Short mmCIF file of C-alpha atoms in Angstrom, two decimals:
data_model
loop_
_atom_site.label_atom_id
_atom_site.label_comp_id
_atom_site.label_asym_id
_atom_site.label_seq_id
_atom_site.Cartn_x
_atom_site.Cartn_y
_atom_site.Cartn_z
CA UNK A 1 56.44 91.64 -8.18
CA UNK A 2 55.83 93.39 -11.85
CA UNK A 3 52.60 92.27 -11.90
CA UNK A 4 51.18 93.64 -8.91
CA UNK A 5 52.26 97.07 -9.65
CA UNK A 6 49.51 99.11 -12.16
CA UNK A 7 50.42 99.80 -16.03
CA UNK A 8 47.65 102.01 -17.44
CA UNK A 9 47.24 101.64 -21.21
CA UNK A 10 48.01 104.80 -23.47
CA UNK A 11 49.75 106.19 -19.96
CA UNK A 12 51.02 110.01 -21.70
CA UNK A 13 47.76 110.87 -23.58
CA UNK A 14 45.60 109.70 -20.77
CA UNK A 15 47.17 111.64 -17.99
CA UNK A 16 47.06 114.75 -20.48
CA UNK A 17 43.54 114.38 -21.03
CA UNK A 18 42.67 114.27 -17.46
CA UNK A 19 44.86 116.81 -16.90
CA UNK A 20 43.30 119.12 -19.18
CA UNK A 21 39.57 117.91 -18.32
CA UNK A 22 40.31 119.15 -14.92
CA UNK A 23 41.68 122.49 -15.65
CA UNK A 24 38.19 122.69 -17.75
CA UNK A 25 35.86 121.78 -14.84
CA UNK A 26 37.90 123.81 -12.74
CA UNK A 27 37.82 127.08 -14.44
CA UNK A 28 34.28 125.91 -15.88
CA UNK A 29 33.45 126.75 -11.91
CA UNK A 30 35.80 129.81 -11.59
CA UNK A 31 33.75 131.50 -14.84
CA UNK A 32 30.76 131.02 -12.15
CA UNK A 33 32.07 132.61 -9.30
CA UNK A 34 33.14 135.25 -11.55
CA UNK A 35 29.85 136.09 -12.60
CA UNK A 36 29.11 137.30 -9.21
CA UNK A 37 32.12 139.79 -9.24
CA UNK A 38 30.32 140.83 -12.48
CA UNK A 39 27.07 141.63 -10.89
CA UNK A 40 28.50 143.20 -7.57
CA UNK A 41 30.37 145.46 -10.34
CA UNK A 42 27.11 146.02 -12.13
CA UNK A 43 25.46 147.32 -8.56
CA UNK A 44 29.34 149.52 -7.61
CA UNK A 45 28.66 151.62 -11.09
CA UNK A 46 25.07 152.07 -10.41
CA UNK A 47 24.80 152.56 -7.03
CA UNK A 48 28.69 154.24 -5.97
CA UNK A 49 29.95 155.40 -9.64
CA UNK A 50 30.01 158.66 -11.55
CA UNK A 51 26.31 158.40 -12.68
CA UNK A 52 24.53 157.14 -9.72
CA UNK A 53 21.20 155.91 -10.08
CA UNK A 54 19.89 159.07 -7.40
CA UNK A 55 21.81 161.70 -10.22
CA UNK A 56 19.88 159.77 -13.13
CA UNK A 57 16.62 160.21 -12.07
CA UNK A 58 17.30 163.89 -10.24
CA UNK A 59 18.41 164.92 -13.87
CA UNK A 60 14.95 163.23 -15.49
CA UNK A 61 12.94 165.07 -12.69
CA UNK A 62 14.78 168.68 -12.85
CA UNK A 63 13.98 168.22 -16.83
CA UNK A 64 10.17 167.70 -16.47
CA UNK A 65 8.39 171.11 -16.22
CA UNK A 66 5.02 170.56 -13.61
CA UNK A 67 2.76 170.48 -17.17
CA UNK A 68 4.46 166.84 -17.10
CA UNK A 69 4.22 166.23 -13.81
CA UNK A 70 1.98 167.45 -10.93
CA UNK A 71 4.62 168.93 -8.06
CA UNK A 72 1.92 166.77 -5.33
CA UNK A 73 2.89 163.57 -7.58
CA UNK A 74 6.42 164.07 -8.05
CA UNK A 75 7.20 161.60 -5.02
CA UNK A 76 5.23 158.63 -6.64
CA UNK A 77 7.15 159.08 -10.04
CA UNK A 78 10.15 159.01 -8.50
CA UNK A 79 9.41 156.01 -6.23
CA UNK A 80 8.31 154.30 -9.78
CA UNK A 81 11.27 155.19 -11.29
CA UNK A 82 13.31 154.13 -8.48
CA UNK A 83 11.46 150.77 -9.10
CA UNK A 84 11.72 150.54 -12.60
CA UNK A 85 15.89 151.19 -12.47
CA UNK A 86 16.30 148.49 -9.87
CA UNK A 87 14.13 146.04 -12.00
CA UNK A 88 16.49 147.14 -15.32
CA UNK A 89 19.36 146.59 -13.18
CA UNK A 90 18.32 143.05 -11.30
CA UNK A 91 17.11 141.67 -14.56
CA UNK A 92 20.16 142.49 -16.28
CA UNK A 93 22.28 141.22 -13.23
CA UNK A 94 19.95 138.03 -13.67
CA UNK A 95 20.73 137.64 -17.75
CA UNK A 96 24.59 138.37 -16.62
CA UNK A 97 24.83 135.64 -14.09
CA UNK A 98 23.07 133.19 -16.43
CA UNK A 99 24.97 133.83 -19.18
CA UNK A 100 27.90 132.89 -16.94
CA UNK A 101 26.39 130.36 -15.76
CA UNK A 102 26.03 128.67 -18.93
CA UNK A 103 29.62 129.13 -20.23
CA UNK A 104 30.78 127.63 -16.76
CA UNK A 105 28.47 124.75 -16.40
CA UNK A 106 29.35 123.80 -19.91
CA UNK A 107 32.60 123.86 -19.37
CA UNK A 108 32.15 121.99 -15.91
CA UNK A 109 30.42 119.17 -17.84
CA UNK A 110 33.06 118.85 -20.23
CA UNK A 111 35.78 118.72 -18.09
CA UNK A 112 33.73 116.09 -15.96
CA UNK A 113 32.41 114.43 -19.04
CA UNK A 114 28.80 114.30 -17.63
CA UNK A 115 27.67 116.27 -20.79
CA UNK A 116 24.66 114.10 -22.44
CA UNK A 117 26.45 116.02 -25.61
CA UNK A 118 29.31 117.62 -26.81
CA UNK A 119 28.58 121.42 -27.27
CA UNK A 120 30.64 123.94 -28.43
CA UNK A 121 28.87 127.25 -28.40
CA UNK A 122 29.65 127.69 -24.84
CA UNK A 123 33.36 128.02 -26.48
CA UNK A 124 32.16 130.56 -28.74
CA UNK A 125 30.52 132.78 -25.82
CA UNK A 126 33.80 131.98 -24.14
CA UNK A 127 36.31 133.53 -27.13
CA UNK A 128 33.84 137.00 -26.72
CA UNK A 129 33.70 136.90 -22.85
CA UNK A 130 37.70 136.81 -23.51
CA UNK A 131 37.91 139.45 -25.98
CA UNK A 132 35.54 141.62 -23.36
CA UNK A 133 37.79 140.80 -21.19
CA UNK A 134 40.74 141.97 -22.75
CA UNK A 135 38.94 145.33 -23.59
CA UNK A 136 38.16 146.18 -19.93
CA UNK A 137 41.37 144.95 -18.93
CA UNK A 138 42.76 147.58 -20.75
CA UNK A 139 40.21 150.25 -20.16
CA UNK A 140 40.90 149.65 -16.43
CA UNK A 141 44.77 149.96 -16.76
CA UNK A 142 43.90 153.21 -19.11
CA UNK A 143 41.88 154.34 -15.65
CA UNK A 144 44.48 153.43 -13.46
CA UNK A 145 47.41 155.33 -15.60
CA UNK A 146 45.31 158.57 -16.25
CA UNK A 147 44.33 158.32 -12.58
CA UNK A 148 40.48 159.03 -13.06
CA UNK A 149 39.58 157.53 -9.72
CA UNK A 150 41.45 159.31 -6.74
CA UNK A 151 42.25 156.44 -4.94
CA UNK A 152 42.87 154.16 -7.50
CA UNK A 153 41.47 151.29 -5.26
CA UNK A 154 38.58 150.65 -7.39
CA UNK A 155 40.34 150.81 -10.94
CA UNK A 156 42.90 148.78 -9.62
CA UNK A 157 40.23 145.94 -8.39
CA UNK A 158 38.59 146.16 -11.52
CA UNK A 159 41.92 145.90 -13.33
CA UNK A 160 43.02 142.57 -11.39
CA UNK A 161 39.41 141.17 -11.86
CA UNK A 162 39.33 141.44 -15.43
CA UNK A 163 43.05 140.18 -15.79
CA UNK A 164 41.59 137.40 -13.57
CA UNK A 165 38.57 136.64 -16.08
CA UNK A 166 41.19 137.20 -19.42
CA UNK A 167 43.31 134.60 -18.29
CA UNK A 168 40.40 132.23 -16.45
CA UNK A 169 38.19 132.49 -20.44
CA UNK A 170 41.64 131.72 -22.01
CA UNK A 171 42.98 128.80 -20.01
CA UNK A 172 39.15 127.20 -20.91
CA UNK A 173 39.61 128.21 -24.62
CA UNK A 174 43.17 126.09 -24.44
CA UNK A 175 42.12 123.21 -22.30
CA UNK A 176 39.10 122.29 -24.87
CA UNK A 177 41.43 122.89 -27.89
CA UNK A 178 44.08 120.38 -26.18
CA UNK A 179 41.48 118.07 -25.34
CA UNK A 180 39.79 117.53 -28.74
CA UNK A 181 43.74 117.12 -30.22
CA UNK A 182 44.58 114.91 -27.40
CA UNK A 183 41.03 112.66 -28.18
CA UNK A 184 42.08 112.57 -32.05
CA UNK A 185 45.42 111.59 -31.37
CA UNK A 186 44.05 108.44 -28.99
CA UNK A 187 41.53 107.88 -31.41
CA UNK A 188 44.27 107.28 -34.41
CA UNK A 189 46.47 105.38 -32.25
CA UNK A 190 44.02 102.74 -31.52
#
């Protein structure tokens, strides 16, 4: 009856590894669903926040005397600049989500081992997207104890977001470092 049952070779190290490769691909595809909290935080500050795009450019008009600016043109300047802060703002949003994008398919493809090669800069992107992180992790709990928002709603989403993204870069910085020790200790045993 022993021999029927399955006895997988290296049993400890191989159930580690797998274990680990899957936390990888899985937070490799939480980094990328995080990116679009990033951007819909991007559009809150602009659009909702202290400085809204609307006060930005009424404070560039109000400083423009009419030598600048011709009062009959003043709507088509500020329809351009209306245009020109939405295309800062979507490009941006676009280099945000791809540089997300990048750390969390890397770390996808690692996890899954469908990586053509092993990279490792996405790991380095990863240790400053963590150290970010931290920073406006504690910026937001700053915000939430000196109670600059009223409500405290939006600090406190911010807050658990960024805790959320701290822990989510760390636990992919930790499942790659266990995974390359893991791989040189099966390598030395064979």
């Amino acid at each position: 009856m022993d021999s029927v049952l399955y006895k997988p070779r290296n049993e400890e190290i191989q159930i580690q590894l797998r274990r680990y490769r899957d936390v990888l691909a899985l937070n490799g595809g939480m980094v990328i669903a995080l990116s679009l909290w990033d951007v819909i935080k991007v559009f809150i500050g602009f659009f909702l926040g202290e400085e809204t795009i609307a006060k930005i450019i009424g404070n560039i008009m109000s400083q423009m005397d009419e030598s600048v600016i011709n009062p009959k043109y003043e709507n088509v300047v500020n329809i351009i600049m209306w245009a020109v802060f939405l295309m800062v703002i979507l490009l941006f949003s676009m280099a945000l989500f791809l540089y997300h994008l990048y750390i969390g398919l890397n770390a996808f493809r690692a996890g899954r081992q469908t990586a053509k090669k092993k990279r490792s800069f996405y790991l380095v992107l990863t240790l400053l997207s963590a150290l970010f992180a931290v920073f406006f992790m504690i910026s937001n709990a700053y915000s939430l104890i000196k109670g600059v928002d009223v409500s405290g709603n939006v600090d406190f989403a911010y807050f658990v977001m960024e805790t959320t993204a701290a822990i989510n870069y760390v636990s992919i910085l930790y499942a790659a470092y266990k995974i390359r020790k893991l791989e040189d200790a099966g390598s030395k045993k064979r």
